[in-house]
Structure formats: C-alpha cells, structure tokens
Amino acid sequence: MNGSQFDMAAERPGRPLTGGICQPGFHRRHRMAGMVLLSALLLAGIVAGGILLGDSRVATHLDIRNAAPSLEYPFGTDWLGRDMLARTLKGLTLSLAIGLITATASVGIALVLGLMAATLGKTVDSCISWLIDLFLSLPHLVTIILISFSLGGGVKGVIVGVALTHWPSLARIIRAEILQLRSAEFVLTSRKLGRSRWWVATRHMLPHLVPQLYVGFVLLFPHAILHEAGVTFLGFGLSPQQPAIGIILSEAMRYLSAGIWWLAFFPGLSLLIMVRAFDVLGDNLRRLIDPHSAHE
Amino acid sequence: MRLEACNIGYRYEQGPWVLRGVNLDLNSGEVVGLAGPSGYGKTTLGRILAGYGQPAEGGVRLDGEPLPQTGYCPVQLIFQHPESAVNPRWRMRDILREGGSPGAEVCGELGLRPEWLGRWPNELSGGELQRFCVARALTAQTRFLIADEMTTMLDAVTQAQIWQAVLKFSRRHELGILVISHDQNLLKRLCTRVVDLVELNRGSCS
Amino acid sequence: MPVLEVNDLSVAFAQYESGLRRKELTVISGLNVSVGSGEILAVVGSSGSGKSLLAHAILGILPGNARLAGTIRYRGETLTPARQAELRGAELALVPQAVTFLDPLMRVGRQVRLAARGSDPTAAQRAVFARYNLPPAVEKLYPFELSGGMARRVLVSTAVVSGAQVVIADEPTPGLDEAALRETLGFFREMADAGRAVMLITHDIEAALRVADRIAVFYAGTTIEVARAEDFADTGESLRHPYSQALWRALPRNGFIPLAGFQPANCNLVAGCSFQPRCPRAATECAKAEPPPRVLRGGMVRCHYAS
C-alpha cells in the first residue's frame, strides 16, 4: 500500500464550532465507569462483610434481644440478640453465591439448547421450541417449588429449581440470533473464503453471542436471587439454619406486628439495593464494551 | 478456466420457478454483463454461480467439475451492501485478511489507506468498506468474480476507481468477471458481451 | 427569494476514541445551499460525505452528540430546534430511503392520513393513492406487505399529503431499474412543478441530472460547487470545480476516468482546500488557505483557480 498524500495533511487550526463539544469535564463514559466501579465495590463489600464478620456476632446474646438500630448495631438485633447487619450480610453472600451458580447454569443450558435448536435440524428445533414454550407458560415460582420440593429442599433443591426454570427466554434469543447469523452475508462469505465451520462458529458467531449471553446472565442473576429468596420465604427452599435472606424475611414477618420493624426492613432493603447494583453494573459494562455504542 | 451454469432451475420450496433452464458460461479473463429488470433472479443466479445457493435443477461447473464445498472457493461474490458483508465486531485488518493476503498492488490500486486497517467497520463509509470487500476477494486463488450491483451504492468517482482496479487485476491474473447491473452505460463500458436474463430464463417469471 | 436557505452550516460530533479521551469530528463545515419553490436542487456527493446529515440538520433530527453552527432559514425565518419540531412533517417533509421509516405495526393508509392536514384526511389519502396508482386495498396493508414499488409510492404519498412546501428526499433511487427510476424521479419533478421546493440528496449524478434544475456538488462536508444542470455536458468544461469535472468524467459514458486518493472523513484533517491532495491543478496556495465560496458564471464555486 502506498503511504503518500496523507503525510502532507496537517491538523488544520480553523473553524471550531461555538463552544466546542469536547470540553474537559464529566462525560458519559466517566459516569458509566464510575457507576461500574461503585456497584462493583458495593457487591465486593457485601461479600467481604459476609465472609469476614465472625460467627460471634450471629451467636445468641440474650441480654441484647430486640435492640433497635443503633450505632453499635446499625440494623438492630433479633429476638435471640443476633446482630442483624451480620446476618443480612451473610444472607446476601449466600444469595450471591446461589445466584451466581444458578445464573451460570441457566446460561449454560440456554446456550446448549439454543445451539442445538438452531443447528440440528427441524425436528430437534421443534422439540426444543415446544419445551421453551412449556416452561415459559408455567409460573416460575410453582415450577421451582415443585423441583425444589422433589429434591428435598435445601441448597441443592433451590439451585436446581432456579437453574432449571430460568433458561427458556435466553435459549429462544440465542436460537434466533444463531439462525440470523447463519444466513448473514459475512458468515456465508467466510465459508467461501475457505474457513471451516468450526472457525466460523468461534470467530464470527461466538463474538455476537457473547453479549447476548452476558446480558442474559445479568438479567437472570437478580431474578435468580429474588426467586431463591421467595421460595425460601415460602418455606420450600433453604433450611432455617442457613442465614438466607428468605429465612430472615420470613421469620421477621412474625415480629412485624410487635413493632420490631427493623428485622424485615433492613434485610429487605439490602436485597433490593444489591439486585439493583448488579443491574447497574451489568448495563454499564455492556455499553462500555460494545463497539456499536462505544463512540456515542 | 471456464465457469458454466448448466440448465439452472431455482425456486423456493414448491413455489413458482424463479429460474428455469438457464445456461451461461464465462471464460478466464472475460468480462460479461448480466442485465435484466428487478425481480428476474439476477441476484439468485449470481449466488448460485458463487456456490451460495444450491439450484433445484442443473448445476454449476468449473472446468467440468462441481464447485468445491469446502476450502477457498475460486468463484467469489461481491454484494451490493458492503455493510452486511463484513463482521461489525472485527477490525478492518482482520476482515481484509480473512481469505489470505491480497497483494499490495491491488490494495494500492483500490486506494486502501493503512490508517483504515485499525478501524471498525462502522467508522468507514460505504465506499471505503466496499474497497475492502473487493480487496478481500482478490487473492491469487480467485479465478472468477461475481459482482452483484457492486458499485450501485457508490458515487461515480469511487465506482470508476474500484472498477479500474478490478479490471487491472483481471488483466494481470486472467480473472473472469460477471457484472450484474442495470446500469446500461456501466455494462457497455466494462463488458465484452452482455447477456439479458429475460432472454436466458425460461421460468414462469415474465 | 429561496424557500429554504442554509448558511455557513457546520455539524460536528463528539466521539470517544479510546478509554475516556474524546475528540471532535467535523462532518459538515461552512456549507451554503438554498432551494427555491418550483425547483429541484440535487445534492450530489459520495457516501460518507455528510449529505444525509445535511437533511437531518435541516429537519432538526441530528443525534444528541452532534453540535450545529450556522443558520437555516425557512421563508426568511431563522429556524430554532423548537421551530423545526413544529415545521417537521407540516412544512418540511422527508422522503426516506426505505419502508423501515414507516411504523411496522400500523396500516399504511392510517399512516398517510396521520401525515395529512386539512379537514378530511381520509379523502386526501384516497386522492393521493389514486394519483400514484395505488389500489384502494393498499391502505389496509402493513408496511411489510408492500412491494418495493408500492413502498416508494407510499413514502412519496406521505410527503405530498402533508402539504409540505419543502420536500427533502434522502437517496430515493439507488438500486432501481430503469422503469422504477423514471417513475420515482417523475414524482419529484411533479412536486416541484406544483410549486414545492425539492432537495434531492443522492450519490447518483446520472439520476440527478435527469430531473434537477441545479446541482450542488458535495465534497468532504461542504458544497464545493453549485451548477446548473446544463453545465454537466460534453467534457465538463463549463463546470467550475475540478472535483465536479472529475465526477462527470468518471461516469461510465464519459470516459470512466478514476481519481486517485480518497475523501477525508474529518473536515479539519486536510490543510487548506480539502480537495487539494487529489487535485490535478493544486498549487502551493491551495495547501495554505481554504478557498472561500464565490459566485462564478451564475453558480457558486470554492476554488482558488476556477475561472
């Protein structure tokens, strides 16, 4: 290639528009990076708190039962004198772990089934599409309770229950995306340029699926956490010994009428904030890494 | 070498025949035009000739052999809209070299700029993208080029620039070219002969 | 007096380069153009030269990271974003390139009626469909059910029925065969003959020359020449700017002569005249100062050496 003409070109001083748009200051990208950092710190803080806070704070201290929120116990204590802040953090950490495992498993199921539907021919496609419709038509909570109950409850029951119910919508998106990619001109051209099927799948199709999987994961994660809490709250999930948010909330209901509002309020609020933090993290991260929105 | 379409018939599922009994041949170094109004199957025929679609009847022969199903296809197709012929998540450098390395000579003649190589497709104009698509297809392994409305979306200067580069490459490498266009002036300028699909096609479309 | 007048228009975008660095990309710079009633002005240039952005700037539909300078006047009144929003669809209409601009979930008859002004939108819509040979059944169709030809006529109907005095068509002709091209261009000629001002934005100079009264040649974000359609003749001697001549001589019927080099994407990238790196007549002066627009032989040109 020749490299002539352009070397003569120099940056022309002339004609800036009134004001200029590139003034230094706080821009969209700064804001997005800030949000990512903030939510990541929050989530890391929750996990660190949940792991580092000793068991002594959740041990029974009958002398400080039902203490209202104070500086020493910001979330108050419960009827056994356990520190609610420590219980909430431990509960959220467990929820995060369960959310992580179930969301990953759901994305895995969705990827495999979506791939099979899009590549293995019409019969497989209609079977999987039927399965997707079936799962979508059943209310999540009912299916989770059935699966969790038949597996004997506990962490295993909840994880399998949530993982098996959250894949269908993502599987449908992946199937559609692959079908569209398979007939895309750049994919067809790649084959004619001598590239193998495997090469096309990994180099052309996968980069398009990764954002879908990522978005799917981010959307599934808070959903999984909320469902885990919901099932546990209803008594079909984790056992009462585990410091889960669902357990905390369901126990707290009994004390609400006694005016002990902090038992439900702070753990509930923390759960909402954590779910929201994950949302914000995911959304901003996606927009930062996507080349299409990168220049806006 | 010789690229032949023998008695091609094409239809969607059990629909009416889009193409029927189409015969066409193209020799190395020859530039042939394919004319005909919209909706007469020019694009369909171009795709079949480049192996992008299978005809329901007849077949495509390259020196008497069917087109290879895997590996580099000696018949390359250029689309009308370069935006959809490149992966939007790849940089231009990778797009250009997908089928092997096009020669520096043809890249220079097409006016590719080194500073474009590091860009994403959405940072280049349609004319710039189309130069990349053409360069990508013009490796030494390419024997025939199907140009389906290749410069329809481009201004006259860019059109002339791209075509002059392709014609030079064709003379150097004995490349055979099928020009699909409804610009009569362009066909007259480029081609040694022009065939009209309306006359070739015995399908129900008339 | 021109109906629509654009003076010294500049459009720039703020873009992220890498990380948190931002740069400004000037895509239109110092552009002047005007259209009178009863006239078709074709704006001709290559893809990526910023022609579509000119249409978007006039209609006030540029994206949020764009910045605009200069003035746009409609019947002598300087337009503000608020005024553009009022006039859009009523006095200023856009004929887009494809049906994707229609609402996919609304029957086309209803969409055309929504664009219509006056006491009886239904009658107006039926009249305009009849005028463009669209069968009455078409009004009940959804955009995806339209053939290419019907879609083009529906898009034109939307602009006509609104009664807009300025019609801006963005690339209405590429990929059309001879019959469809003749029909579409005829629609615009008819609009102009009915007293409207038509701005035809296209890369296809052959199509433009068939209907336009004047041609504005667009290069690297500005109009480098405004010529009468008759000036595009013979070997292009009556054209004022070397790029217009190159465009004319690059046509398949006129020699098919290519021009080396490429068009800068950012107006501020080339010193002096933006065409100077490719210009056969370039002199030292061209690399120093940008030529100002000047009137020459009943047209406009931006070139130091045009005569």
mmCIF file of C-alpha atoms in Angstrom, chain A residues 133-147 165-166 227:
data_model
loop_
_atom_site.group_PDB
_atom_site.id
_atom_site.type_symbol
_atom_site.label_atom_id
_atom_site.label_comp_id
_atom_site.label_asym_id
_atom_site.label_seq_id
_atom_site.Cartn_x
_atom_site.Cartn_y
_atom_site.Cartn_z
ATOM 1 C CA ASP A 133 -42.976 -22.666 25.327
ATOM 2 C CA LEU A 134 -43.906 -25.190 28.001
ATOM 3 C CA PHE A 135 -41.513 -23.744 30.569
ATOM 4 C CA LEU A 136 -42.490 -20.176 29.714
ATOM 5 C CA SER A 137 -46.173 -20.953 30.172
ATOM 6 C CA LEU A 138 -45.681 -22.285 33.723
ATOM 7 C CA PRO A 139 -45.281 -19.758 36.531
ATOM 8 C CA HIS A 140 -41.638 -19.826 37.692
ATOM 9 C CA LEU A 141 -42.420 -19.991 41.359
ATOM 10 C CA VAL A 142 -44.650 -23.055 41.018
ATOM 11 C CA THR A 143 -42.059 -24.948 38.985
ATOM 12 C CA ILE A 144 -39.252 -24.004 41.363
ATOM 13 C CA ILE A 145 -41.279 -25.193 44.353
ATOM 14 C CA LEU A 146 -42.075 -28.489 42.615
ATOM 15 C CA ILE A 147 -38.478 -29.164 41.622
ATOM 16 C CA THR A 165 -36.602 -22.621 35.229
ATOM 17 C CA HIS A 166 -34.658 -19.583 34.062
ATOM 18 C CA HIS A 227 -36.705 -16.356 43.368
#
